[in-house]
Coordinates of C-alpha atoms (C1' of nucleotides) in Angstrom, one line a residue:
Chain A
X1 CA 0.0 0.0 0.0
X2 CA 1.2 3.1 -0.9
X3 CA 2.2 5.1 1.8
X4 CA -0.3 7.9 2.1
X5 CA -3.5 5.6 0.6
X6 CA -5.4 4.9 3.3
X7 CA -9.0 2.6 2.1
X8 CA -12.5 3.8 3.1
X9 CA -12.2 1.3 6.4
X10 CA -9.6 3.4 7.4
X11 CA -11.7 6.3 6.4
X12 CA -14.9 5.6 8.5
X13 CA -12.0 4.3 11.6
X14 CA -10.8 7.7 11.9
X15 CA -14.1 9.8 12.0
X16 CA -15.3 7.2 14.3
X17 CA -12.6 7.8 16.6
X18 CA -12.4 12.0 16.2
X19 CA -16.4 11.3 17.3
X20 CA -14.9 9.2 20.1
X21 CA -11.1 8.7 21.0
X22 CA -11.8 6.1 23.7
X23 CA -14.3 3.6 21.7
X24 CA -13.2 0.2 22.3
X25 CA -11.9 -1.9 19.0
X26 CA -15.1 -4.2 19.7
X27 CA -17.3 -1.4 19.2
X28 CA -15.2 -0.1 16.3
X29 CA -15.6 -3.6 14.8
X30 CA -19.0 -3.8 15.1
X31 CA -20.3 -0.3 13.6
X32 CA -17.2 -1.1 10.8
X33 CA -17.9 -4.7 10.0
X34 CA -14.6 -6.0 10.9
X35 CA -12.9 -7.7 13.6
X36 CA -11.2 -6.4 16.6
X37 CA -7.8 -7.6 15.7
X38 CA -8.6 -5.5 12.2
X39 CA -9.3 -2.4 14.1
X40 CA -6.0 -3.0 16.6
X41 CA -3.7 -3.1 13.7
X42 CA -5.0 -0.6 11.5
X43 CA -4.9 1.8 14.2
X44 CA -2.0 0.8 15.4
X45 CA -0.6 1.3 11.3
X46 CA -2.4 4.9 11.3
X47 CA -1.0 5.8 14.1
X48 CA 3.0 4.6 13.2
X49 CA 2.3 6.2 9.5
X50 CA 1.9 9.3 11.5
X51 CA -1.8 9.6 9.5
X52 CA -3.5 9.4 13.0
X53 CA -3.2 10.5 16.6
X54 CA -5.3 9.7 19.5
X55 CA -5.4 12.4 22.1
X56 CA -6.7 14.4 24.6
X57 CA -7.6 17.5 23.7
X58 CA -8.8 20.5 26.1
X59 CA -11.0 23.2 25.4
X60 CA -8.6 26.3 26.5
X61 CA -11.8 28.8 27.7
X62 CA -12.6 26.3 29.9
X63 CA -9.3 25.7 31.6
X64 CA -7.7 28.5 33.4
X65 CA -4.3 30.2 32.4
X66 CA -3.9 29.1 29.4
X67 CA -4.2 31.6 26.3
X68 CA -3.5 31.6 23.4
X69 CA -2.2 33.8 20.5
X70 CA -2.0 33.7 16.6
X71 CA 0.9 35.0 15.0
X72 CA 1.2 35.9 11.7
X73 CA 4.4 36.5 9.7
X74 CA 6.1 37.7 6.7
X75 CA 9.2 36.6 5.4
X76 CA 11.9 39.1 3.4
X77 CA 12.7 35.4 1.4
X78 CA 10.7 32.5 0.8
X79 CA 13.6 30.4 0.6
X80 CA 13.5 30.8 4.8
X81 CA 10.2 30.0 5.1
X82 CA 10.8 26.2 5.7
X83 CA 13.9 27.3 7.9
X84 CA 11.8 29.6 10.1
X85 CA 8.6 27.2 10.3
X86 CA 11.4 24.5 12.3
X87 CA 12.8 27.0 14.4
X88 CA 9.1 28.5 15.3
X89 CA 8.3 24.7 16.0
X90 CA 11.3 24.3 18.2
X91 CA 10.2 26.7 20.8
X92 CA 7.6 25.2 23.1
X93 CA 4.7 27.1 23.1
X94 CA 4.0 26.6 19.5
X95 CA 1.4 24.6 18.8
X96 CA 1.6 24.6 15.6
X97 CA 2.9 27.1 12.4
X98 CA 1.8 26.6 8.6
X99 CA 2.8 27.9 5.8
X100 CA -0.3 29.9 3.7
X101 CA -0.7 31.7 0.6
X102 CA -1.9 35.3 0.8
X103 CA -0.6 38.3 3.0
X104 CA 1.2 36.3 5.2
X105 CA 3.8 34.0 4.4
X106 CA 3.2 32.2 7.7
X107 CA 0.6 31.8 10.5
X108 CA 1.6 30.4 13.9
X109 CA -0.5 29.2 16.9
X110 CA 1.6 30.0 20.6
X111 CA 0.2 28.4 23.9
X112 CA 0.9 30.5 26.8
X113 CA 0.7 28.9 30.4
X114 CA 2.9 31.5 32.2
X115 CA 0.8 34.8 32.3
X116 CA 0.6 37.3 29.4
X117 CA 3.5 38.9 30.1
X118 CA 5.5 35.7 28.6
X119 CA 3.9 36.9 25.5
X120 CA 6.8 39.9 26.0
X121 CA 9.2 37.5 26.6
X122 CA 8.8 34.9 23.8
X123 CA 8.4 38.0 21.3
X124 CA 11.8 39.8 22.7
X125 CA 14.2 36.2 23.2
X126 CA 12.6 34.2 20.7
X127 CA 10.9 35.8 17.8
X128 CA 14.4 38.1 17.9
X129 CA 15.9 35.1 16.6
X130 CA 14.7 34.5 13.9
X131 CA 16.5 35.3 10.8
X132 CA 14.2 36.8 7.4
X133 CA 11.4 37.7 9.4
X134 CA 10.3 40.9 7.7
X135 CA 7.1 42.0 9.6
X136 CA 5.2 40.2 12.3
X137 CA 1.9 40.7 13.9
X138 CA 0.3 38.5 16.9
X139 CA -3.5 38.4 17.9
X140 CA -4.7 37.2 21.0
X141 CA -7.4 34.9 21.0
X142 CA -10.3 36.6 23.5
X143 CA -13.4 33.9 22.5
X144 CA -14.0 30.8 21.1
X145 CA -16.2 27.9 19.7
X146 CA -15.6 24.5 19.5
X147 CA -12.1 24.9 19.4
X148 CA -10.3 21.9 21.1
X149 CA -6.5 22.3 21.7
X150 CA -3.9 20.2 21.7
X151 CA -1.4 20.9 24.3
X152 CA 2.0 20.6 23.3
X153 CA 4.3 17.7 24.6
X154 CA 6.8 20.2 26.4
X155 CA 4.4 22.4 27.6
X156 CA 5.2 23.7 31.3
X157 CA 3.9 26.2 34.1
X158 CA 0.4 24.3 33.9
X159 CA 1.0 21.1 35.4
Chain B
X1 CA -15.6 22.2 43.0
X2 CA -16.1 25.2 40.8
X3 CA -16.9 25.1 37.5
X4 CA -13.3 25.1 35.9
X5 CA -11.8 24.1 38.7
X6 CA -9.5 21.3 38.2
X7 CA -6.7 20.0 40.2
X8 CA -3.1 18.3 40.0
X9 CA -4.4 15.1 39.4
X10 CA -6.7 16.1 36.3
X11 CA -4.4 18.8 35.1
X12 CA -1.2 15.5 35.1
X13 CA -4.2 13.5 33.3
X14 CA -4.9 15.9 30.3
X15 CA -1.4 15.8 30.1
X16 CA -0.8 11.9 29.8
X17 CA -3.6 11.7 27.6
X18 CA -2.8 14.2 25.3
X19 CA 0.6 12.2 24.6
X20 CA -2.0 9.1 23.8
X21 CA -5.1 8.7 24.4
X22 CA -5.9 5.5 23.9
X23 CA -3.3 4.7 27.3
X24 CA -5.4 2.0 29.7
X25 CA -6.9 3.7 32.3
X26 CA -4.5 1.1 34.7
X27 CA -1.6 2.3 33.3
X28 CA -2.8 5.7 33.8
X29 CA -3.3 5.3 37.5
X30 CA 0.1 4.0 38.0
X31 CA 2.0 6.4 36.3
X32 CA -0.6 9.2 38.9
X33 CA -0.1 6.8 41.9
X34 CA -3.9 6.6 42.1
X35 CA -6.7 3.5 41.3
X36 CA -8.1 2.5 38.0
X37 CA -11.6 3.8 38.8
X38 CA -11.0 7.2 40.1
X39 CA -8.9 7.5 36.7
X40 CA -12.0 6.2 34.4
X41 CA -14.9 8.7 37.1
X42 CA -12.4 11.4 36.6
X43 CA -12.0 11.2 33.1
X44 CA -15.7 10.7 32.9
X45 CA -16.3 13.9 34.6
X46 CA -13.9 16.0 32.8
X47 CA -15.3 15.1 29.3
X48 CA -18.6 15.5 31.1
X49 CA -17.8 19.3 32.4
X50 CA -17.0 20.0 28.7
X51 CA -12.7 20.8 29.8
X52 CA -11.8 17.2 27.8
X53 CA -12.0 15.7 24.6
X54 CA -10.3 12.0 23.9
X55 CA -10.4 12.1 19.9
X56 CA -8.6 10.6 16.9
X57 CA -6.9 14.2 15.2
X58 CA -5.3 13.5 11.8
X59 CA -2.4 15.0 9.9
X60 CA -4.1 16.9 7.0
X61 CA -0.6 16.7 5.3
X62 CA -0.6 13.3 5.1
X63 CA -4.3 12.6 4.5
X64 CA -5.2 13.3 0.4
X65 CA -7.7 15.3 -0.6
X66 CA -8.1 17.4 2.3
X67 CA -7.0 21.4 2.5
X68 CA -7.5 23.4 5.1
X69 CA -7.5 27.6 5.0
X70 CA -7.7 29.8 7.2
X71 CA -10.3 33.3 7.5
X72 CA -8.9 36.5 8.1
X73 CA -12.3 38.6 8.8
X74 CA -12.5 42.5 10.5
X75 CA -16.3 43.3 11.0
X76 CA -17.9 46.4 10.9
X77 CA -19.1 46.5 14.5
X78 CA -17.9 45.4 17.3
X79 CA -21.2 43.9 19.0
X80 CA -21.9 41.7 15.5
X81 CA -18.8 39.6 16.5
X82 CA -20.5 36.9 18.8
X83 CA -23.1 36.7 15.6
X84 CA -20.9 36.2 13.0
X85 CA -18.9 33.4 14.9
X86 CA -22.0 31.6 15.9
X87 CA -23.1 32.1 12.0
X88 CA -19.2 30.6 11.0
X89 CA -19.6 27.9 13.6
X90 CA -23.0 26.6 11.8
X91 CA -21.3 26.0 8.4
X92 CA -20.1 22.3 8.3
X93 CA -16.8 22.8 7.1
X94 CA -15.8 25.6 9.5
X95 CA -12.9 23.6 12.1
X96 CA -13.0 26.4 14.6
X97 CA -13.5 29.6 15.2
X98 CA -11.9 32.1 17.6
X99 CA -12.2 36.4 18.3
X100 CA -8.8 38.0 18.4
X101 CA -7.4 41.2 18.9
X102 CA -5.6 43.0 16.4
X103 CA -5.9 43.7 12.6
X104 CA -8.8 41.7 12.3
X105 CA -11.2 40.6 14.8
X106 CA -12.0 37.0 13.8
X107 CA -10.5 33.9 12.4
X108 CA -11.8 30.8 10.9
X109 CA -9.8 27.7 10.0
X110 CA -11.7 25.7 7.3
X111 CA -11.4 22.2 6.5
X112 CA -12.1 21.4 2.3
X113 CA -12.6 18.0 1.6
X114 CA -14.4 18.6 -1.9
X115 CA -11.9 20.4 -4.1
X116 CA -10.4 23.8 -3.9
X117 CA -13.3 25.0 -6.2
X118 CA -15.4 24.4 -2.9
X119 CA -13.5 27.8 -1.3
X120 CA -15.0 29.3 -4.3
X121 CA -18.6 28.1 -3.5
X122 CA -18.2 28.5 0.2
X123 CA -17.2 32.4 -0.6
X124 CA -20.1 33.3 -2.8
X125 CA -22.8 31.1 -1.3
X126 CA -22.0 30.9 3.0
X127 CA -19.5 34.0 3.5
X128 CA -22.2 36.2 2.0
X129 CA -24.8 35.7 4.2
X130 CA -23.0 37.0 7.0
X131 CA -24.3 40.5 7.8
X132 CA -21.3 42.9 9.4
X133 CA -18.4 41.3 7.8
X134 CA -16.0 44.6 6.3
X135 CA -13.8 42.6 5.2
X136 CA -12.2 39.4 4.7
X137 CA -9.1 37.8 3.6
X138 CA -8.6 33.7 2.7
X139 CA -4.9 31.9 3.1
X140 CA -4.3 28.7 2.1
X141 CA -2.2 26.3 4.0
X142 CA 0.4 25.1 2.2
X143 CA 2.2 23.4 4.3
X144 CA 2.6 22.3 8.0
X145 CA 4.4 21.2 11.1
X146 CA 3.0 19.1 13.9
X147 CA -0.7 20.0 13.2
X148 CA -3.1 17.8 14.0
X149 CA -6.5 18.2 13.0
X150 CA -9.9 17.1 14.8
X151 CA -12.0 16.7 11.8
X152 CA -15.5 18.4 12.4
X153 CA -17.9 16.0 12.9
X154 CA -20.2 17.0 9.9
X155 CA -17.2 16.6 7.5
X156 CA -18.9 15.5 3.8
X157 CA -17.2 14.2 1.2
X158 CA -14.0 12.4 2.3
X159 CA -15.8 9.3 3.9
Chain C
dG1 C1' -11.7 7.4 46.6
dC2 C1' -10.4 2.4 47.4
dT3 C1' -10.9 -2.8 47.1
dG4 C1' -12.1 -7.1 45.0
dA5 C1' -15.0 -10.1 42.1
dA6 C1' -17.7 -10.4 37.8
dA7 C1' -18.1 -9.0 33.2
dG8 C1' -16.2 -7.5 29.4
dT9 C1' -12.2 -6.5 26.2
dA10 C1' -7.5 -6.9 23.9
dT11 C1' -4.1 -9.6 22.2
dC12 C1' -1.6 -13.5 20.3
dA13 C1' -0.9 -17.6 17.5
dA14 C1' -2.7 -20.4 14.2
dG15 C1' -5.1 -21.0 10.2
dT16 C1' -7.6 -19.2 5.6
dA17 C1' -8.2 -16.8 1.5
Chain D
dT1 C1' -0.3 -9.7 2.6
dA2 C1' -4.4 -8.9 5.1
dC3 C1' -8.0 -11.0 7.5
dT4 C1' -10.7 -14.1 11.0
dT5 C1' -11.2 -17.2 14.8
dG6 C1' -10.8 -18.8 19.4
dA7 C1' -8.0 -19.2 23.8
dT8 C1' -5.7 -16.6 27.3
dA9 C1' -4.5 -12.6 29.7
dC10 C1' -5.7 -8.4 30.6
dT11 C1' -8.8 -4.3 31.8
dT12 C1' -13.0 -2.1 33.2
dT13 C1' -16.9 -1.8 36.0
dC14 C1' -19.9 -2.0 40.0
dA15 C1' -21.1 -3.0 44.7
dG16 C1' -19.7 -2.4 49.2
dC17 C1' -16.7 0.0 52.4

DNA sequence: GCTGAAAGTATCAAGTA
DNA sequence: TACTTGATACTTTCAGC
């Protein structure tokens, strides 16, 4: 199998578990037609293709101290884009940065655990660091709906 | 307990869980030095209370035949905002929504599993029924680090 | 929130298409 | 190569504390 064709078992697997995360394999087997054993090793191949994740995800208005920001970025090359997407990835706090087409060259999402005022701090030690950064512009996030978060592996001054 | 009130022991739970949450509620308790059912009745209760979500999230990246773009919008008046992001939320494809400050007051993140020419559809025949919008911008993601996407739960056309 | 027994579920090896 | 079956080992659940 080619290694980002994933069949329509696959398919229905995954929007059966974004529904539910915890749904046993015999369930999954059931509502799929398939047997558990099936459902253990396909996820199990999802999840080592890096297609799928399984995760607990928290709804950031309902949790206190966290915010979060979304910073957007323009580059002076695009040959640094790619550079400055891993470097914004190594810090922390980012959640996650794309790549987009439009005003910005980049749009990143930045967790923040330790009080606004880190917000100074990551934009005066890190964001400094970057090289071809020509303009940036960050927006806090004040609302929400239905937006479940990911917390990042390293993230720290929560727990 | 308050409403968003959550201690150590949840707060060390949403973190284990969000590095896999599929982990057995027994191996859970060890690693928290607690027993199997307070794990399961807290876990329970936190998906209950609305703070936790266990869900499968793909990697859009790796997944064909799904783009995802983000909405740049700045309304006209300030106390249309909570209007327009319910109106965003109700459109299927629409991943989530937040309120920012800054340059613009809103973003959307959209999920297209029907062809780019759906952006053009979902432009002319969704954005315009919004009432307030001043203006708007689309980006398209082109690329991505560490993003994992909960899929909406409405998503057409890829199953 | 814990313990222990009953019920249910995951996993492995073997076998089949 | 990918699936199913059935036995064993494990996990979840529920009542009682």
């Amino acid at each position: 199998m080619k290694d980002n064709d994933i069949d329509i078992i696959d398919k229905q697997l995954i929007k059966l578990l974004s529904q539910d995360g915890r749904m046993p394999a015999k369930e999954l087997a059931q509502k799929l037609d398939v047997s558990a054993p099936t459902i253990n090793s396909r996820m199990k191949a999802l999840v080592k293709r890096g297609i799928l994740k399984v995760a607990g995800l928290v709804d950031t208005f309902r949790t206190k101290n966290i915010l979060v920001a979304i910073i957007a970025i323009r580059v002076d090359d695009v040959s640094k884009m790619a550079k400055i997407i891993d470097q914004l990835m190594e810090f922390k706090q980012v959640h996650w940065a794309v790549a987009v087409t439009g005003r910005y060259d980049i749009f990143a999402e930045v967790i923040v655990t330790e009080g606004i005022e880190w917000m100074f701090k990551f934009y005066a030690d890190e964001m400094s660091k970057l090289d071809g950064v020509s303009h940036s512009e960050s927006f806090m996030v004040t609302n929400t709906r239905r937006k479940w978060t990911l917390l990042p592996p390293d993230i720290q001054g929560w727990v």
